[in-house]
Amino acid sequence: MLNTLWLIPIVPFAGFLLNGFFGKRAGKSFVTAVALAGSLGAALLGTWAVIEYNAHYHHGERHLNVVYNWFTSGNIGADIAFQLDPLSIIMLMVVTWVGFLIHLYSVGYMSHEEGYWRYFAYLNLFMAMMLILILGSSYLFMFVGWEGVGLCSYLLIGFYYDKDFAAAAGKKAFIVNRIGDFGFLVAMFLMFAYLGSVDFMKVQQAAMAGGVDSAIITAICLLLFLGATGKSAQIPLYVWLPDAMAGPTPVSALIHAATMVTAGVYMVARSNVLYRLSPIAMMVVALIGAATALFAATIGLRQNDIKKVLAYSTVSQLGFMFMGVGVGAFAAGVFHLVTHAFFKACLFLGSGSVIHAMSGEQDIRRMGGLWKKIPITAWTFLIATIAIAGFPPFAGFFSKDEILASAWSTHFFPGVGKLVYVLGTIAAFFTAFYMFRLFYLTFFGKFRGTHEQEHHVHESPATMTVPLIILAFLSIVGGFIGLPHVIGHNWLAEWMHPLIPDVEGHGPLHIAGVVEWTVMIVSALVALAGFLLARSLYRGRELAADESFERRSPAVARTLENKYYVDEFYGAAVVRPLAASSRFLWKVIDAIIDGIAAMLGFIVRGFGDLLRFFQTGNVRNYALMFFLGVVVFLFLLV
Amino acid sequence: MPILSIVLWLPIVAAVALAFFPRAADSAIKAFGLFASVVTFIMSLFIVTGFRTGAAGFQLVEMKAWIPQWGINYALGIDGISLWLVMLTTLLTPVVLLSSWNAIHKHPKEYVISFLIMEAAMIGVFVATDLILFYVFFELTLIPMYLVIGVWGGANRVYAAIKFFLFTIAGSLLMLFGIIYIGFQYQHATGVLSFAITDLYRVGVTPYAQTLLFFAFSLAFAIKVPLFPLHTWLPDAHVEAPTGGSIILAGVMLKMGTYGFLRLVLPYFPEASIRWSGLLIALSVIGIVYGALVAWVQPDMKKLVAYSSVSHLGFCVLGIFAMNQASIEGSILQMINHGLSTGALFLLVGVIYERRHTRLLADYGGIARTMPLYATLFIISVLSSVGLPGLNGFVGEFLILAGSFQTEPIAAVIAATGVILAAIYLLWLVQKVFFGPVTNEENRDIKPIAWNEVAAMVPLIILMVWIGVYPKTFLAPMGPSVRRLINIVKTEGNAPVLVADESAGEVARAPLGGAK
């Protein structure tokens, strides 16, 4: 299996082709079987490969499986090659197994959709592309997956393509991501020009060998990070992710929470050697991450669409991951990526189950009192909420805590590290608050929807609840893979250790025991405070708290509800001026050019009139005469 | 077997034969034309099989004296630069004839004959190894295209045809002057008159003359490409041209310009090319951004695709004047890619125009529901055009940009914004035409895409995937010819421009031969 790693993405790709070509006619059971086989096949093959890897390699070496040389031209080129190493393995396990669970869930959730076959074809294509992204052994091949998942995201956000907002959201996602991809591309140009390759290992070696201007390394890191801000929805390119909720809810869980959006974090962790050579770039990553974490969390406070709350929460949590990798705690960032995949997938799938039960309703102001009616959904949602809010010993607590402790302890920029810690802790408080607000408004109090909705409320089928239960379980125990040193064993940090070689004398971050304890206690108290505040405001009081806040500070409320008017700002500052200048180029500049051309023609023609030579009014005759004239003239010349 | 002559003359023989067909035999005429172009394509496959990868110079050469007293020969040959352009021509001609099977009702006989003659002339441009022969073919392509636009075009066809004709002929007459001048310079130096392209590589002209000639040739080719600001004839020509005319115009004819830069301008005027490369690069980068922005605000689908061609061809010229192995190979590949993806887009725009007689974006919306297969084919072509990795466009653009970055970093970075802009205008098009609710009742029951239109798309899509997944098939034959071209320019020109930036370090310099 190790030498046929390419099979892992090929299996879901085959599923895509089968369902794409035959799904429409073949019927639903065929589509279901193919799609599940595609995703389960990838998960099983991946697991098999991991088992073999563990039997053959003991020190985190990279296993390389070169399939063929994609292209080579001059000094530009890359192989189609897959790799397995500790980081790829973590991603592989999360992507394939969480992916399979979400495929399973989708069978129930999408069962009434007319585009069932199309949905699963895209979903399998997504799996294939995501696997290329995480198994590719070079930036360029990774970019194939990177763009491929972007395409699937575009197609799936716009799945309900006859809705204008869905089509617009898909396009927005693709274009905003393209801005990030521009950074990724230029970073690769720099790698070819200055590091001689885009292979992960060779880039790392060339960078560590020294001799490359540190400004170049910084430029590469910042450009890669521009790519990451697109794909992983960070300031300033996060704006597409909330709109992406127009897609079916399982897509939000898989692509826009658990897997694709974490690709930027994966990329930074993958490039940790480059980043550690450029503390400035790391600081930018950490600060953008912290700012995004806090900014998105505040927006989450006043969103009323259940999926929008989760979307801003995702943006915020991705910010936490970037805080981690930015301060140099690469394992911690990846740790949070893993736990977030569990609890956020659980939350999104849970919200899907709620929406399903509520006959398509997404506004939490019209929910309430669902606790008894859909108990499995409610319990799993509660568990995931506890996990994301950061209560020990649930999964989110340990990973978020390691990030915050690392920010406090970072040696790259100790002062800024403290600031990052403070911002992160405030964001964590808001997280606990808005998540419990969401929880209470959805599941407690009176039912605020219509009678028909109330009559219709039902628990989801087993294909949907089983994935919820599994993910909820993982949200409880997932944190144990990375316990703080003062408590136990950080398996994940050890597993990742070989990927983080000493750079300029520094290995992975060291966190003092007292810091670990203090941060843990503070984090637990912050989570508790957020929970208690939300409980006092929303439990049994329905929407009274939101309404009174709106009365007391209408400006703040409106600003948050309108997401700080960032979309409006981009429209006014970028999109409209660009469109206006495009129209100017077309209507004015092109017309001027045509005018000049006509004038030249007019002069030539006037000249012709004057000479009255061969004036037949026929263009071809003019041309012929001109042609002959040139020939005669040349012969006279020689 | 004189395979190049066979491929070159087959369409002409077929065109002559068609002249004897009765005017009323509509489908017989179309069937015969299609048959002849398919046979030509099959024969052209023997060019590929007979081509020796690894050789740099002209292959499969043929030579007959034509006008011996003036040193003009019927000389043909092919190398890594022209190989795929010939194949593109022989591929797109049957694609055009197949896709327009039901679209042409007016003078079908003349229509088919025009395309066959055009095919031969375009092949001639790419296989001629004698400058005069090259020029004859270069001009010969104009006449059938002029007729195709002028006879089978839209409402404003006469204006567009004349504009097309005048713009392109204005440039090429200056080039003719240059060709003859170079020939006589050769005679001056050697005592023999020759117009063989490779003989003339050895002609040295004074720097002053070189500059003048460089501009004479460049003007001709820049109009053809078209390079900003000489592009304004193109949108008009495309909008008025029938679908088939647009496919050939964008697919092949524009590449006669980029081909001319590679085949003639760089090797003949290396010093001037290097000295003025900054100008050409600036114009191509402006064209990339300009074409993309203007494409975005077009209300007419065909104009949108036409302006996108200005943008895409800007990449090709950038790659040529960045003058390194990767950028030039990327440029040649991008010529093919553009022929496939833009050819496909023009074809598909023609498909709905045929049914709804409008090309305005505003008249559509929600077509994905009524024409799902059509929408799928269109979106694949769009993805190819925006350079999605895994499809053809990405490899070409990446080689051009990454290659150009090593010699012209700023230009490459600005050009790279073109990948953002391409997504903006093409996805805008997709959203407006295919997505959203069906707002226009007339779009509710459009006739689905027909078998002949699908069949015409199939080879294009196969090639988009092939080039995207395994581009080596297409890149491998180019390598030696491009390397030789760069050597010619480098040894005769001012070397430093051709090597990577000083600070690039050993790694970057080494593959360029470590030249200094």
mmCIF file of N, CA, C and O in Angstrom, chain A residues 1 19 39 59 96 158 187 224 244 313 340 383 431 479 576 599 612 631 634:
data_model
loop_
_atom_site.group_PDB
_atom_site.id
_atom_site.type_symbol
_atom_site.label_atom_id
_atom_site.label_comp_id
_atom_site.label_asym_id
_atom_site.label_seq_id
_atom_site.Cartn_x
_atom_site.Cartn_y
_atom_site.Cartn_z
ATOM 1 N N MET A 1 0.833 -1.220 0.000
ATOM 2 C CA MET A 1 0.000 0.000 0.000
ATOM 3 C C MET A 1 0.861 1.260 0.000
ATOM 4 O O MET A 1 0.520 2.267 -0.611
ATOM 5 N N ASN A 19 -20.553 8.330 -10.381
ATOM 6 C CA ASN A 19 -21.797 9.046 -10.099
ATOM 7 C C ASN A 19 -22.021 10.196 -11.066
ATOM 8 O O ASN A 19 -23.155 10.509 -11.420
ATOM 9 N N SER A 39 -15.831 6.928 -0.236
ATOM 10 C CA SER A 39 -15.246 7.558 0.937
ATOM 11 C C SER A 39 -14.740 6.513 1.932
ATOM 12 O O SER A 39 -13.670 6.681 2.516
ATOM 13 N N HIS A 59 10.841 6.882 13.073
ATOM 14 C CA HIS A 59 11.301 8.188 13.527
ATOM 15 C C HIS A 59 10.661 9.328 12.739
ATOM 16 O O HIS A 59 11.255 10.372 12.554
ATOM 17 N N THR A 96 -10.348 11.378 6.140
ATOM 18 C CA THR A 96 -11.073 10.231 5.593
ATOM 19 C C THR A 96 -12.180 9.764 6.530
ATOM 20 O O THR A 96 -13.292 9.510 6.088
ATOM 21 N N GLY A 158 -22.799 26.435 -4.288
ATOM 22 C CA GLY A 158 -23.810 26.758 -5.286
ATOM 23 C C GLY A 158 -24.659 25.554 -5.663
ATOM 24 O O GLY A 158 -25.226 25.520 -6.754
ATOM 25 N N ALA A 187 4.434 32.808 -4.143
ATOM 26 C CA ALA A 187 5.344 32.131 -3.213
ATOM 27 C C ALA A 187 6.074 30.990 -3.928
ATOM 28 O O ALA A 187 7.281 30.796 -3.745
ATOM 29 N N LEU A 224 2.534 32.775 1.257
ATOM 30 C CA LEU A 224 1.828 31.529 1.571
ATOM 31 C C LEU A 224 0.685 31.817 2.528
ATOM 32 O O LEU A 224 -0.412 31.284 2.400
ATOM 33 N N ALA A 244 -20.820 31.101 2.569
ATOM 34 C CA ALA A 244 -20.743 29.718 2.092
ATOM 35 C C ALA A 244 -21.790 28.829 2.748
ATOM 36 O O ALA A 244 -22.030 27.707 2.312
ATOM 37 N N SER A 313 -18.106 31.190 14.247
ATOM 38 C CA SER A 313 -17.354 30.422 15.214
ATOM 39 C C SER A 313 -16.191 29.698 14.546
ATOM 40 O O SER A 313 -15.091 29.637 15.087
ATOM 41 N N HIS A 340 -11.133 20.442 16.726
ATOM 42 C CA HIS A 340 -12.156 21.281 16.088
ATOM 43 C C HIS A 340 -12.900 20.484 15.026
ATOM 44 O O HIS A 340 -14.122 20.622 14.876
ATOM 45 N N ILE A 383 -22.798 18.332 24.109
ATOM 46 C CA ILE A 383 -21.421 17.852 24.333
ATOM 47 C C ILE A 383 -20.432 18.655 23.491
ATOM 48 O O ILE A 383 -19.391 19.119 23.978
ATOM 49 N N THR A 431 -16.516 32.947 22.995
ATOM 50 C CA THR A 431 -16.888 31.662 22.397
ATOM 51 C C THR A 431 -17.852 30.912 23.305
ATOM 52 O O THR A 431 -18.906 30.450 22.870
ATOM 53 N N GLY A 479 -9.351 15.159 23.222
ATOM 54 C CA GLY A 479 -8.290 15.958 23.810
ATOM 55 C C GLY A 479 -7.199 15.155 24.471
ATOM 56 O O GLY A 479 -6.116 15.669 24.741
ATOM 57 N N ARG A 576 -16.633 48.110 -6.634
ATOM 58 C CA ARG A 576 -17.240 49.120 -7.498
ATOM 59 C C ARG A 576 -16.209 49.978 -8.226
ATOM 60 O O ARG A 576 -16.368 50.221 -9.431
ATOM 61 N N MET A 599 -8.275 57.703 -37.711
ATOM 62 C CA MET A 599 -7.608 58.902 -38.193
ATOM 63 C C MET A 599 -6.468 58.526 -39.129
ATOM 64 O O MET A 599 -6.304 59.115 -40.204
ATOM 65 N N ARG A 612 -4.926 60.009 -56.653
ATOM 66 C CA ARG A 612 -5.906 59.434 -57.569
ATOM 67 C C ARG A 612 -5.375 58.220 -58.325
ATOM 68 O O ARG A 612 -5.622 58.029 -59.514
ATOM 69 N N VAL A 631 7.126 45.971 -53.625
ATOM 70 C CA VAL A 631 8.049 45.110 -54.369
ATOM 71 C C VAL A 631 8.841 45.919 -55.390
ATOM 72 O O VAL A 631 10.075 45.848 -55.461
ATOM 73 N N LEU A 634 11.418 48.136 -53.803
ATOM 74 C CA LEU A 634 12.586 47.416 -53.323
ATOM 75 C C LEU A 634 13.526 47.060 -54.458
ATOM 76 O O LEU A 634 14.746 47.137 -54.322
#
